[in-house]
C-alpha positions as protocol buffer text, in pm:
chain_id: "A"
residue {
  index: 1
  type: MET
  ca { x: -3308 y: -4058 z: -4809 }
}
residue {
  index: 2
  type: ILE
  ca { x: -3464 y: -3710 z: -4790 }
}
residue {
  index: 3
  type: LEU
  ca { x: -3130 y: -3550 z: -4704 }
}
residue {
  index: 4
  type: ARG
  ca { x: -2961 y: -3737 z: -4988 }
}
residue {
  index: 5
  type: ASP
  ca { x: -3220 y: -3605 z: -5231 }
}
residue {
  index: 6
  type: ALA
  ca { x: -3180 y: -3251 z: -5093 }
}
residue {
  index: 7
  type: PHE
  ca { x: -2803 y: -3270 z: -5149 }
}
residue {
  index: 8
  type: ASP
  ca { x: -2874 y: -3401 z: -5500 }
}
residue {
  index: 9
  type: GLY
  ca { x: -3069 y: -3083 z: -5575 }
}
residue {
  index: 10
  type: LEU
  ca { x: -3434 y: -3168 z: -5513 }
}
residue {
  index: 11
  type: ARG
  ca { x: -3627 y: -2868 z: -5380 }
}
residue {
  index: 12
  type: ARG
  ca { x: -3999 y: -2916 z: -5433 }
}
residue {
  index: 13
  type: PHE
  ca { x: -4228 y: -3130 z: -5220 }
}
residue {
  index: 14
  type: SER
  ca { x: -4356 y: -3301 z: -5534 }
}
residue {
  index: 15
  type: GLU
  ca { x: -3999 y: -3389 z: -5639 }
}
residue {
  index: 16
  type: PHE
  ca { x: -3929 y: -3553 z: -5304 }
}
residue {
  index: 17
  type: GLN
  ca { x: -4260 y: -3739 z: -5313 }
}
residue {
  index: 18
  type: LYS
  ca { x: -4207 y: -3868 z: -5666 }
}
residue {
  index: 19
  type: ASN
  ca { x: -3848 y: -3975 z: -5603 }
}
residue {
  index: 20
  type: LEU
  ca { x: -3912 y: -4138 z: -5264 }
}
residue {
  index: 21
  type: GLY
  ca { x: -4259 y: -4278 z: -5326 }
}
residue {
  index: 22
  type: LEU
  ca { x: -4383 y: -4170 z: -4983 }
}
residue {
  index: 23
  type: ALA
  ca { x: -4738 y: -4074 z: -4890 }
}
residue {
  index: 24
  type: LYS
  ca { x: -4784 y: -3697 z: -4860 }
}
residue {
  index: 25
  type: THR
  ca { x: -4857 y: -3716 z: -4488 }
}
residue {
  index: 26
  type: ILE
  ca { x: -4545 y: -3920 z: -4413 }
}
residue {
  index: 27
  type: LEU
  ca { x: -4320 y: -3700 z: -4626 }
}
residue {
  index: 28
  type: ALA
  ca { x: -4465 y: -3383 z: -4471 }
}
residue {
  index: 29
  type: SER
  ca { x: -4406 y: -3522 z: -4122 }
}
residue {
  index: 30
  type: ARG
  ca { x: -4047 y: -3618 z: -4199 }
}
residue {
  index: 31
  type: LEU
  ca { x: -3970 y: -3284 z: -4364 }
}
residue {
  index: 32
  type: LYS
  ca { x: -4118 y: -3102 z: -4065 }
}
residue {
  index: 33
  type: TRP
  ca { x: -3896 y: -3304 z: -3830 }
}
residue {
  index: 34
  type: LEU
  ca { x: -3587 y: -3231 z: -4041 }
}
residue {
  index: 35
  type: VAL
  ca { x: -3668 y: -2857 z: -4037 }
}
residue {
  index: 36
  type: GLU
  ca { x: -3732 y: -2859 z: -3660 }
}
residue {
  index: 37
  type: SER
  ca { x: -3402 y: -3045 z: -3610 }
}
residue {
  index: 38
  type: GLY
  ca { x: -3215 y: -2782 z: -3809 }
}
residue {
  index: 39
  type: LEU
  ca { x: -3109 y: -3020 z: -4086 }
}
residue {
  index: 40
  type: LEU
  ca { x: -3322 y: -2854 z: -4354 }
}
residue {
  index: 41
  type: GLU
  ca { x: -3439 y: -2496 z: -4387 }
}
residue {
  index: 42
  type: PRO
  ca { x: -3760 y: -2384 z: -4558 }
}
residue {
  index: 43
  type: LEU
  ca { x: -3697 y: -2154 z: -4851 }
}
residue {
  index: 44
  type: GLN
  ca { x: -3941 y: -1880 z: -4948 }
}
residue {
  index: 45
  type: VAL
  ca { x: -3955 y: -1853 z: -5326 }
}
residue {
  index: 46
  type: ARG
  ca { x: -4162 y: -1638 z: -5558 }
}
residue {
  index: 47
  type: SER
  ca { x: -4322 y: -1795 z: -5862 }
}
residue {
  index: 48
  type: LEU
  ca { x: -4289 y: -1633 z: -6204 }
}
residue {
  index: 49
  type: ASP
  ca { x: -4616 y: -1447 z: -6148 }
}
residue {
  index: 50
  type: GLY
  ca { x: -4491 y: -1305 z: -5817 }
}
residue {
  index: 51
  type: ARG
  ca { x: -4684 y: -1532 z: -5579 }
}
residue {
  index: 52
  type: MET
  ca { x: -4502 y: -1667 z: -5275 }
}
residue {
  index: 53
  type: LEU
  ca { x: -4470 y: -2043 z: -5287 }
}
residue {
  index: 54
  type: ASN
  ca { x: -4549 y: -2242 z: -4975 }
}
residue {
  index: 55
  type: PRO
  ca { x: -4248 y: -2333 z: -4760 }
}
residue {
  index: 56
  type: GLU
  ca { x: -4359 y: -2695 z: -4790 }
}
residue {
  index: 57
  type: ASP
  ca { x: -4304 y: -2673 z: -5165 }
}
residue {
  index: 58
  type: CYS
  ca { x: -3940 y: -2570 z: -5151 }
}
residue {
  index: 59
  type: VAL
  ca { x: -3659 y: -2684 z: -4929 }
}
residue {
  index: 60
  type: ARG
  ca { x: -3301 y: -2566 z: -4914 }
}
residue {
  index: 61
  type: LYS
  ca { x: -3025 y: -2788 z: -4788 }
}
residue {
  index: 62
  type: VAL
  ca { x: -2810 y: -2671 z: -4504 }
}
residue {
  index: 63
  type: VAL
  ca { x: -2458 y: -2804 z: -4492 }
}
residue {
  index: 64
  type: ARG
  ca { x: -2325 y: -2840 z: -4140 }
}
residue {
  index: 65
  type: HIS
  ca { x: -1953 y: -2822 z: -4085 }
}
residue {
  index: 66
  type: GLY
  ca { x: -1853 y: -3039 z: -3791 }
}
């Protein structure tokens, strides 16, 4: 479900949480596993005021060609 949402364009932790209805701890654990498995990649993004957003807040999909 997380990968589907990533391919549909969701990027922020809050977007995934709202769409999936998962507890923050469960979603964080699953996102961490997906990153460690190489299926998702954290994306460093600057906010409009120049601050770096947390990697947990933004996720970029990685398309694997098999």
